[in-house]
Every structure is written in structure tokens, then in C-alpha cells.
PDB file of C-alpha atoms in Angstrom:
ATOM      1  CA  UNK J   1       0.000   0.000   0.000  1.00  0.00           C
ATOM      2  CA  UNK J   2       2.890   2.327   0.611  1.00  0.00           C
ATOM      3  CA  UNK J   3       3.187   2.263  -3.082  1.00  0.00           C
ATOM      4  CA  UNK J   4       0.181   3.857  -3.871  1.00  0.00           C
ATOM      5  CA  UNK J   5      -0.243   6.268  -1.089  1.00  0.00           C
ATOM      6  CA  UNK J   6       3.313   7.652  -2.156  1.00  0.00           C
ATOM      7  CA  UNK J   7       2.446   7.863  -5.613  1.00  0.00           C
ATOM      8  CA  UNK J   8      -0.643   9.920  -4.475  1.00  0.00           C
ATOM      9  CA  UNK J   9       0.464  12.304  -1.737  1.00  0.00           C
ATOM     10  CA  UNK J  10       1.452  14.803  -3.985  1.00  0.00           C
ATOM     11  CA  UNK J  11      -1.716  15.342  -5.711  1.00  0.00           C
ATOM     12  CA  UNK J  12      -4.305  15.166  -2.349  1.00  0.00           C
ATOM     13  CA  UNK J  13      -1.980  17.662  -0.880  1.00  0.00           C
ATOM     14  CA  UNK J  14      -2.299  20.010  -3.933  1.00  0.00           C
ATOM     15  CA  UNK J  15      -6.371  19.411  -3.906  1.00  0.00           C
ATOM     16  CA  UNK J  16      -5.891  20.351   0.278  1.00  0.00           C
ATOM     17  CA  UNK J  17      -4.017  23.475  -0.728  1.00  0.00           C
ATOM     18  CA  UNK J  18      -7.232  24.815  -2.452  1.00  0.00           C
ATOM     19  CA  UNK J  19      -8.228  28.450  -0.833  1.00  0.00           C
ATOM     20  CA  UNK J  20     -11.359  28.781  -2.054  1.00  0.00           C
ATOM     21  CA  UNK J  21     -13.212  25.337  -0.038  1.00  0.00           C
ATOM     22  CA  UNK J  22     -11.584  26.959   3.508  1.00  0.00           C
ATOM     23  CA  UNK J  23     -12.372  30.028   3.003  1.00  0.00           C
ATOM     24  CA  UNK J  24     -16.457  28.993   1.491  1.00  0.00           C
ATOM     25  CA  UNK J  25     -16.563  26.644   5.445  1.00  0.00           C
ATOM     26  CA  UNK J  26     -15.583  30.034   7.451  1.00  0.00           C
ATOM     27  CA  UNK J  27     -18.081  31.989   5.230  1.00  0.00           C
ATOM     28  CA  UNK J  28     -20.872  29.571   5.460  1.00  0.00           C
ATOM     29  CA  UNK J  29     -19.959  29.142   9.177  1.00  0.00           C
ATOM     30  CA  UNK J  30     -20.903  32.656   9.662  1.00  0.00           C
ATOM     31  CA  UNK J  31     -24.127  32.819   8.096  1.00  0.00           C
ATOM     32  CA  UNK J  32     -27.594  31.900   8.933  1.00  0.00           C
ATOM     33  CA  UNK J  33     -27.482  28.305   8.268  1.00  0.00           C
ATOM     34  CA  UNK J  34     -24.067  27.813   9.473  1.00  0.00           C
ATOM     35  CA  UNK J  35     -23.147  24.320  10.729  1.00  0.00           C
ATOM     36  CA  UNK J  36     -26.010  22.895   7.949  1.00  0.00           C
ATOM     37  CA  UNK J  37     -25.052  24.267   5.290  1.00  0.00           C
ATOM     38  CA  UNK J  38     -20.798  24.143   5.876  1.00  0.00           C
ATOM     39  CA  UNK J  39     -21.801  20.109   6.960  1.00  0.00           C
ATOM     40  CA  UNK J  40     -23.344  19.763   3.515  1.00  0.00           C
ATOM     41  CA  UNK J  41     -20.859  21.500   1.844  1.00  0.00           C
ATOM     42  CA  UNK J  42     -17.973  19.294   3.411  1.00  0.00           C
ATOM     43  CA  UNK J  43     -20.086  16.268   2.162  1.00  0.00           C
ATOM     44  CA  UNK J  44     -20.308  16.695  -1.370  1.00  0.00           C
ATOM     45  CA  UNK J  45     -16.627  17.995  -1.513  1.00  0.00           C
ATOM     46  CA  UNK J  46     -15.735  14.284   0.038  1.00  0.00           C
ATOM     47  CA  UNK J  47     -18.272  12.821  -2.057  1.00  0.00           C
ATOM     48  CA  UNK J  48     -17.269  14.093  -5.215  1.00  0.00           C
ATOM     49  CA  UNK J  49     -13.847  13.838  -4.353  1.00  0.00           C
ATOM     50  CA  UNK J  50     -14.446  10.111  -3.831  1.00  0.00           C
ATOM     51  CA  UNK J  51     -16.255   9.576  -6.826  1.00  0.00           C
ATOM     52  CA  UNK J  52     -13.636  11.196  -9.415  1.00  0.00           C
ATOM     53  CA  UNK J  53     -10.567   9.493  -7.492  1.00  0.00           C
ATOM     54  CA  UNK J  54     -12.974   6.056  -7.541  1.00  0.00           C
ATOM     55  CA  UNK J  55     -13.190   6.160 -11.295  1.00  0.00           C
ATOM     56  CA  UNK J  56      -9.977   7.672 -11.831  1.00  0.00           C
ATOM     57  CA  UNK J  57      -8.633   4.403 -10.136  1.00  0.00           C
ATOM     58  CA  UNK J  58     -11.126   1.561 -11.710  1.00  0.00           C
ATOM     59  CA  UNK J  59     -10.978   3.150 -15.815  1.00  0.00           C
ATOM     60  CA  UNK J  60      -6.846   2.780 -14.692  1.00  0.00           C
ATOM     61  CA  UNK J  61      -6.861  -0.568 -12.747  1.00  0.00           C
ATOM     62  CA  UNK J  62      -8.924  -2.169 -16.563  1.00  0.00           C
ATOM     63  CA  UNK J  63      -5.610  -0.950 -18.481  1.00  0.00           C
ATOM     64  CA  UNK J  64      -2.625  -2.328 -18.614  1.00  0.00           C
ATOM     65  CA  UNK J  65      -0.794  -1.948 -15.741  1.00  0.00           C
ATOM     66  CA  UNK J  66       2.182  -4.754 -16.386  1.00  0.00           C
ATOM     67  CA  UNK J  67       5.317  -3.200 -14.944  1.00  0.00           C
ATOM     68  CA  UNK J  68       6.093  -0.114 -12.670  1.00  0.00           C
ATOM     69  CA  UNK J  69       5.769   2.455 -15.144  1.00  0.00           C
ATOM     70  CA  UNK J  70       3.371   1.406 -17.973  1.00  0.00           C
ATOM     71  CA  UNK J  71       3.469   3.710 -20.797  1.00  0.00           C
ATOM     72  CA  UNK J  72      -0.482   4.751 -21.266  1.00  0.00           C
ATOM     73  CA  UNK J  73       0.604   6.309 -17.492  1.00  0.00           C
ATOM     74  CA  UNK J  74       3.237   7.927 -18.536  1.00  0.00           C
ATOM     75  CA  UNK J  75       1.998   9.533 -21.568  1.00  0.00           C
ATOM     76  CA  UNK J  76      -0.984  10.603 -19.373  1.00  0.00           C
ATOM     77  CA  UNK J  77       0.937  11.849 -16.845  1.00  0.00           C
ATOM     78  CA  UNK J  78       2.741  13.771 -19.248  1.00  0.00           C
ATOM     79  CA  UNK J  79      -0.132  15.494 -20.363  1.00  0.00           C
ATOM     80  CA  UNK J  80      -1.726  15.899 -16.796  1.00  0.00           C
ATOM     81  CA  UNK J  81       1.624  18.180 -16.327  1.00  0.00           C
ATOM     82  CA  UNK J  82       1.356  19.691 -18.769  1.00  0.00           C
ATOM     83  CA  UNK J  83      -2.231  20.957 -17.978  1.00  0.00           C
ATOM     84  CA  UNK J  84      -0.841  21.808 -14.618  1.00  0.00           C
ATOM     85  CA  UNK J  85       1.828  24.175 -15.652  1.00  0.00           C
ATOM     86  CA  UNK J  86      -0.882  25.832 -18.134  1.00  0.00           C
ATOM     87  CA  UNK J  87      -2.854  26.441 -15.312  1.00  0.00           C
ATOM     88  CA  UNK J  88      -0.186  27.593 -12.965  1.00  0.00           C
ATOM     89  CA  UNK J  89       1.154  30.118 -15.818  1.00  0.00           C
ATOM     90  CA  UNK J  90      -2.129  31.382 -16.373  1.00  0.00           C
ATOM     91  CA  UNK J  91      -3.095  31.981 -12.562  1.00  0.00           C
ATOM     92  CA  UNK J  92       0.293  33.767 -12.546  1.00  0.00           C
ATOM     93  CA  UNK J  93      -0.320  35.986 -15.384  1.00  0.00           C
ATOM     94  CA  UNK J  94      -3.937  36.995 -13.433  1.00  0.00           C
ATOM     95  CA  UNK J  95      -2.464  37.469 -10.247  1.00  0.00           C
ATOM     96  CA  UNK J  96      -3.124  40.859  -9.046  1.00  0.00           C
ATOM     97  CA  UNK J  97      -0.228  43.377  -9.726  1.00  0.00           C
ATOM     98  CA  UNK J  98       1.203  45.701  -6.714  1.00  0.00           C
ATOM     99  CA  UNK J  99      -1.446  47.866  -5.389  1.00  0.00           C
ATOM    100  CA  UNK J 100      -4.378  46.040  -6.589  1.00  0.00           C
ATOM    101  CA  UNK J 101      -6.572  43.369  -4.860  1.00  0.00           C
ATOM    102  CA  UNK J 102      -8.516  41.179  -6.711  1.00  0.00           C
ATOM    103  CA  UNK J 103     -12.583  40.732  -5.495  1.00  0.00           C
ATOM    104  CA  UNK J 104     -13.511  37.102  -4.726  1.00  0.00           C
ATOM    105  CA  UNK J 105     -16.156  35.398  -7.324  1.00  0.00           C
ATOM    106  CA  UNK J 106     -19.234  36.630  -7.348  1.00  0.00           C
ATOM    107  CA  UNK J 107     -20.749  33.375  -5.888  1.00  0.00           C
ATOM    108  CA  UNK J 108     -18.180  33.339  -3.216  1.00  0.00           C
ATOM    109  CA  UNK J 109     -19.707  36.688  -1.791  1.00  0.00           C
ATOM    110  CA  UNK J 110     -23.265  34.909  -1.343  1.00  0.00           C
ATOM    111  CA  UNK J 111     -21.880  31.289  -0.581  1.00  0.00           C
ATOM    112  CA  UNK J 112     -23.139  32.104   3.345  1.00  0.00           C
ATOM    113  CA  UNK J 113     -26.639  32.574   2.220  1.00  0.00           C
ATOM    114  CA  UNK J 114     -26.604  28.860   0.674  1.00  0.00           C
ATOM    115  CA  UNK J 115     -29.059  26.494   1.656  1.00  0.00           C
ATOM    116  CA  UNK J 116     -27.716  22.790   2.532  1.00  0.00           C
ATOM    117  CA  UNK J 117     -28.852  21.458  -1.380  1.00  0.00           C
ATOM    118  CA  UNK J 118     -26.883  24.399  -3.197  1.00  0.00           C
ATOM    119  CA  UNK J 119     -24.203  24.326  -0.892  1.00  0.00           C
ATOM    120  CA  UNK J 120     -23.101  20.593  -1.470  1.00  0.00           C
ATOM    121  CA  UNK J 121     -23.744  21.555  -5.238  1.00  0.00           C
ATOM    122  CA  UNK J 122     -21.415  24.032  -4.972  1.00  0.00           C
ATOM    123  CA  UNK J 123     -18.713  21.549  -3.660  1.00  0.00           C
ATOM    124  CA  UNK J 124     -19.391  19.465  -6.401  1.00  0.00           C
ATOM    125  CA  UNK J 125     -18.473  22.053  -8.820  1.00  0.00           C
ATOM    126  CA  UNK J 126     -15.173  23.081  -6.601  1.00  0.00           C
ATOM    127  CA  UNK J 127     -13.712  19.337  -7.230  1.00  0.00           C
ATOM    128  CA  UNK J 128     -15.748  18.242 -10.905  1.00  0.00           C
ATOM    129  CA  UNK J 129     -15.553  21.668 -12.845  1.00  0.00           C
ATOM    130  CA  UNK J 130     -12.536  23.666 -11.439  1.00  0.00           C
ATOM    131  CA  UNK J 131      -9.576  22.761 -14.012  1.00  0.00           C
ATOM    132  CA  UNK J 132      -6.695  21.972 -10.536  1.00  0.00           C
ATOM    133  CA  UNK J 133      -8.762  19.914  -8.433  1.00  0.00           C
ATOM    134  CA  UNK J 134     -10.275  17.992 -11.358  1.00  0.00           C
ATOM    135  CA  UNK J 135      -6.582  17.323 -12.792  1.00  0.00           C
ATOM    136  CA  UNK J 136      -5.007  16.322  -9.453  1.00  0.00           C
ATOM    137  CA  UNK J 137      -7.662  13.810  -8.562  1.00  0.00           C
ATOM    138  CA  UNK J 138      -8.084  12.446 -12.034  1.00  0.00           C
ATOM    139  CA  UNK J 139      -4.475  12.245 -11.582  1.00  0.00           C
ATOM    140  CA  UNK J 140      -4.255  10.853  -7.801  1.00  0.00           C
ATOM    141  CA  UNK J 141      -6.403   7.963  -9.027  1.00  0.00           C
ATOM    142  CA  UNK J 142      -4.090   6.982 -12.198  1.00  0.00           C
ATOM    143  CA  UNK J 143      -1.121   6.646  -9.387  1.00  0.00           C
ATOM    144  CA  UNK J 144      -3.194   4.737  -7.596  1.00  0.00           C
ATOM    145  CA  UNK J 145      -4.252   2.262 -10.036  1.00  0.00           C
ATOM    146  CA  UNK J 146      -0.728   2.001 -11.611  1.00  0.00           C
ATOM    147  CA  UNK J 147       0.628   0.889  -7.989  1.00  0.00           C
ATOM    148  CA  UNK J 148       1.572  -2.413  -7.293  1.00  0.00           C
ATOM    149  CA  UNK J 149      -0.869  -2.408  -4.299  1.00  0.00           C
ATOM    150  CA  UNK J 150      -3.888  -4.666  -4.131  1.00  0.00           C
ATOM    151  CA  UNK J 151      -7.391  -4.262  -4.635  1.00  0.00           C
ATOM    152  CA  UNK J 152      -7.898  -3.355  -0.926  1.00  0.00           C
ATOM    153  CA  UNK J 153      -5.006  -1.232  -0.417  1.00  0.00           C
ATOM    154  CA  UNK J 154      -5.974   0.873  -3.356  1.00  0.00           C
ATOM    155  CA  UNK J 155      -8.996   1.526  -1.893  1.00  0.00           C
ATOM    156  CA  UNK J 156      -7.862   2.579   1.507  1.00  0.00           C
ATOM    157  CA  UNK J 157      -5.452   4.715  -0.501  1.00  0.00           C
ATOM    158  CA  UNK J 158      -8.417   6.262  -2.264  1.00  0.00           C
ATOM    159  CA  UNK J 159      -9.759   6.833   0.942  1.00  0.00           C
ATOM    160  CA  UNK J 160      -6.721   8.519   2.136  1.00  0.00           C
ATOM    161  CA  UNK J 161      -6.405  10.511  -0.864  1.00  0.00           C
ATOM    162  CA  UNK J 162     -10.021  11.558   0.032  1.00  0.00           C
ATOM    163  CA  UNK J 163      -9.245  12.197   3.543  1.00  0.00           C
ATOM    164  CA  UNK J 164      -5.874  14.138   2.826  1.00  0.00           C
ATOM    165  CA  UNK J 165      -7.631  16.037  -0.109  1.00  0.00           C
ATOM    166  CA  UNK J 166     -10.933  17.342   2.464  1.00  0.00           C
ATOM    167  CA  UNK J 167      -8.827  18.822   4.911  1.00  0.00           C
ATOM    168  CA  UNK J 168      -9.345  22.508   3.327  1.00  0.00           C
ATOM    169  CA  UNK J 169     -12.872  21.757   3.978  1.00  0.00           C
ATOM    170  CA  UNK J 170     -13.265  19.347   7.392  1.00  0.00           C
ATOM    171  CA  UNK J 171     -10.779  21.048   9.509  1.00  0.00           C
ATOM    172  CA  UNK J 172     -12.491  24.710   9.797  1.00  0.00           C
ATOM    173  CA  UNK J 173     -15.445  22.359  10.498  1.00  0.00           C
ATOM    174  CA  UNK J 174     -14.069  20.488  12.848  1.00  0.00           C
ATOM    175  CA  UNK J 175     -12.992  23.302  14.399  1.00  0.00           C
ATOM    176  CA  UNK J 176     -16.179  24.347  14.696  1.00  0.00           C
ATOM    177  CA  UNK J 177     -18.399  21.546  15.655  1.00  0.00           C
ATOM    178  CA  UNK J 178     -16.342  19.882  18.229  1.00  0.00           C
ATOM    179  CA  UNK J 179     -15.452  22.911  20.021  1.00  0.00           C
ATOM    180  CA  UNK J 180     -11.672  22.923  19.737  1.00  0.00           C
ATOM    181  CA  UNK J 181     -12.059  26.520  20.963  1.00  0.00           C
ATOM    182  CA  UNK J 182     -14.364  28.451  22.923  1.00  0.00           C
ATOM    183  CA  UNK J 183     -16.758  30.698  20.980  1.00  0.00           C
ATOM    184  CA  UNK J 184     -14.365  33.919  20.184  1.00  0.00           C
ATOM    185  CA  UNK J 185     -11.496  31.851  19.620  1.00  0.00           C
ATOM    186  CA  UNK J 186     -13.305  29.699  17.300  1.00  0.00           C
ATOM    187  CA  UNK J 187     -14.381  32.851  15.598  1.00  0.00           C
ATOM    188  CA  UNK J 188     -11.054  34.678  15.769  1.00  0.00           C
ATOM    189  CA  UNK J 189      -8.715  31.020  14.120  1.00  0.00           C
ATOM    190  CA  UNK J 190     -11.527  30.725  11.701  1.00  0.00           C
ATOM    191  CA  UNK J 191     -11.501  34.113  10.685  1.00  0.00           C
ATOM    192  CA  UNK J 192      -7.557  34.019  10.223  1.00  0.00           C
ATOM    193  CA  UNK J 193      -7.675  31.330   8.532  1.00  0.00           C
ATOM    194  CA  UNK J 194     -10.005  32.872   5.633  1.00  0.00           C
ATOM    195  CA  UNK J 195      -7.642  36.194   5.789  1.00  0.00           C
ATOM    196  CA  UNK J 196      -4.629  34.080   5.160  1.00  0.00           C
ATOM    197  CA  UNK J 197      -6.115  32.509   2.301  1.00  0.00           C
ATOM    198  CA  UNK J 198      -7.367  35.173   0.558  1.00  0.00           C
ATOM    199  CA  UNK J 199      -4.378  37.407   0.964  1.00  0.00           C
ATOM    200  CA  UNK J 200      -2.100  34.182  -0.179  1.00  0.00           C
ATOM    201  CA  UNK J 201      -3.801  31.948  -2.717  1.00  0.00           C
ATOM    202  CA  UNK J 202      -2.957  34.261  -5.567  1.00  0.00           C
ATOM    203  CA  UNK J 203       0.807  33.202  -4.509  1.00  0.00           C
ATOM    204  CA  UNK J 204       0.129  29.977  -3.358  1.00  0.00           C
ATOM    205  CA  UNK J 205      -1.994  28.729  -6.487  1.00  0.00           C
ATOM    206  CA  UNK J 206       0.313  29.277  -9.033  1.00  0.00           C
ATOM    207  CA  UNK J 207       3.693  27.610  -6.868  1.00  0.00           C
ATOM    208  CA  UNK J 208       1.841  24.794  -6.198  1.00  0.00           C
ATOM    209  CA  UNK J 209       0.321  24.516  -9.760  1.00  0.00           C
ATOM    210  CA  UNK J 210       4.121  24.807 -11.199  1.00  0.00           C
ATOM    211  CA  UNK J 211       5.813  22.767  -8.869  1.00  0.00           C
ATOM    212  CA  UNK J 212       3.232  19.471  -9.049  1.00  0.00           C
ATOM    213  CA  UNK J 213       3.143  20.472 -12.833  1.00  0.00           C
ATOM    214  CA  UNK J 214       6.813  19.768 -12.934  1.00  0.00           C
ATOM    215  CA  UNK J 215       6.671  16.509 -11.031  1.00  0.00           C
ATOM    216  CA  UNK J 216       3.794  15.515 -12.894  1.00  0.00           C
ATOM    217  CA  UNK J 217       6.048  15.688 -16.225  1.00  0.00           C
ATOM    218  CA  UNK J 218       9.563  14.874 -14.457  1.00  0.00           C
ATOM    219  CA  UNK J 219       7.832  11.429 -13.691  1.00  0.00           C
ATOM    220  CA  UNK J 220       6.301  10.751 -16.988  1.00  0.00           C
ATOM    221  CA  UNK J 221       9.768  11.630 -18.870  1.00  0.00           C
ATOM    222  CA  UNK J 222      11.244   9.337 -16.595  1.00  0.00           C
ATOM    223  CA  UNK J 223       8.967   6.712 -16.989  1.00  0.00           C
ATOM    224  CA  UNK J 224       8.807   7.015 -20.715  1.00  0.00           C
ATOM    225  CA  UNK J 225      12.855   6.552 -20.862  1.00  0.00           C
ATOM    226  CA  UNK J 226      13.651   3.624 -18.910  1.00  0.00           C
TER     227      UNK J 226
END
């Protein structure tokens, strides 16, 4: 199993490493239907999560998967990092310049008037429809199923992945529900946590797009010459 949790690490931390799911949690947190609709949201972020990694992993395990490196994985790894670094130059390139601040999304500034349903819809969207998460999970799965773990180990590495991948999303809640902090603490870590990332993802997104990017194709080059 070590295998296939190694191969996948990479891309469930990049999924984690996604501003926009912590910061929606505190948001939703603070609105009217808190805990509901942050609880939903968390759930179809895992779900979907689970589902993409699942069939990432099953469409890969039906393939040819004879040696370490086969070359279908390689070739799609290649072009996996390639995606990546297209998506890291362009969030570069829209980064704002000194002096400026980008607004967040539109839907962002409403997300803590969501209801449960559209909440969990829009957590579908974060993982199916945004470009990064969509790549890194499709991705995590194709490790995965190129591993020489098991059956059951690639699941429980699926479920890591999933785990690893939610923690943008479960830890504000956490910190919420189970009372890690009294009320104004609570408040005041959750409320840091949402500056942080929306002062830093416009640096973070782009580093970590690049830098996965680059492993993404460093692996499939070396794959495709031994």
C-alpha cells in the first residue's frame, strides 16, 4: 500500500491546498445556516472527491498496468503536467499586480446565504468543474491504479487521498463543531484562517500549480525513458 499512497500524496496535498473550499466553510460558518449548510458542503466535496478518485482508479486498474511504469501512465501523466503548468502560468499571469486586490467570485460573496442542497452543489463544482482539483484527482487515481498495491489497499489509498484532499474543507469544520475553541477563539482562528487565504492563494496557487506540474512531467519523462 505504501506504493500507492506515495504515488498519491502529492496530488491530495495540492487538492488540500485549495483556498477557495476553507475560506467557502468560514463563510458559510458565519451565516444563517451555518453548521447545515458548511456540513453539507464538506459532504459533497468528500463525495465528489471520492467519486472522481474512484473512477480515476477503476478506468486505470482495466488498463494495462504490467510493470512499474506502464506507458499509457506515462503519456498521461505527461499530459496531466502539462495541464498543470498551463494552469499555474495562467493563474500567474492573473495574479493581481502591486497595489491592486482582486474581489472574490461573485458566488463566493453569497456562498453564506446557501441552503444545505446548493451548498453541497457548490462543492461538487469546486472538485468536478474547477480545471486543478479535477486534474489532481483524475491524476491521484491513475497513481493509484498504476501501484503495485492490491485491490484493498488501493482503496484505503483512495480513501486517504479523500481524507488528505478534504482537509481545506473538514478542519475549519471540525474546528467548529467539536469545540476545539471556545466561541471567540473559534471565531477569531476561523476568521484568520479565511484572511490568510485570501491574501495568499494568488501566490500559493500558481507555486503549487508549477511545482506538481513539474513533477507531474519529471515522472512521466522518466517513466517514458527507462
Amino acid at each position: 500500500m505504501g506504493d500507492a499512497v506515495g504515488r498519491m500524496l502529492a496530488s491530495a496535498v495540492g487538492i488540500a491546498l485549495s483556498p477557495l473550499p476553507l475560506t467557502a466553510v468560514v463563510l458559510m460558518l458565519a451565516g444563517p445556516r451555518g453548521r447545515t449548510a458548511a456540513a453539507a458542503f464538506a459532504l459533497g466535496w468528500v463525495a465528489a472527491l471520492s467519486a472522481v478518485a474512484t473512477a480515476a482508479v477503476l478506468v486505470g486498474s482495466g488498463l494495462d498496468t504490467s510493470g512499474p511504469h506502464p506507458a499509457w501512465s506515462s503519456w498521461f501523466g505527461l499530459a496531466l503536467g502539462g495541464v498543470l503548468l498551463g494552469l499555474g502560468a495562467a493563474a500567474w499571469r492573473a495574479r493581481p499586480r502591486e497595489g491592486r486586490v482582486h474581489g472574490p467570485p461573485v458566488w463566493l460573496r453569497a456562498v453564506d446565504r446557501l441552503g444545505p442542497a446548493r451548498a453541497a452543489g457548490v462543492a461538487v463544482a469546486l472538485v468536478a468543474a474547477d480545471p486543478k482539483n479535477l486534474v489532481l484527482a483524475v491524476g491521484g487515481g491513475a497513481a493509484i491504479a498504476t501501484s503495485a498495491a492490491d485491490g484493498g489497499d488501493k482503496a484505503v489509498a483512495v480513501m486517504l487521498m479523500v481524507l488528505l484532499g478534504s482537509m481545506g474543507t473538514l478542519l475549519p469544520l471540525a474546528v467548529h463543531l467539536l469545540g476545539l475553541f471556545d466561541g471567540e477563539r473559534s471565531a477569531k482562528v476561523l476568521g484568520e484562517w479565511k484572511a490568510w487565504a485570501s491574501v495568499h492563494s494568488s501566490a500559493i496557487t500558481p507555486v503549487v500549480l508549477v511545482v506538481l506540474g513539474s513533477g507531474y512531467v519529471g515522472d512521466a519523462l522518466s517513466g517514458l525513458t527507462r
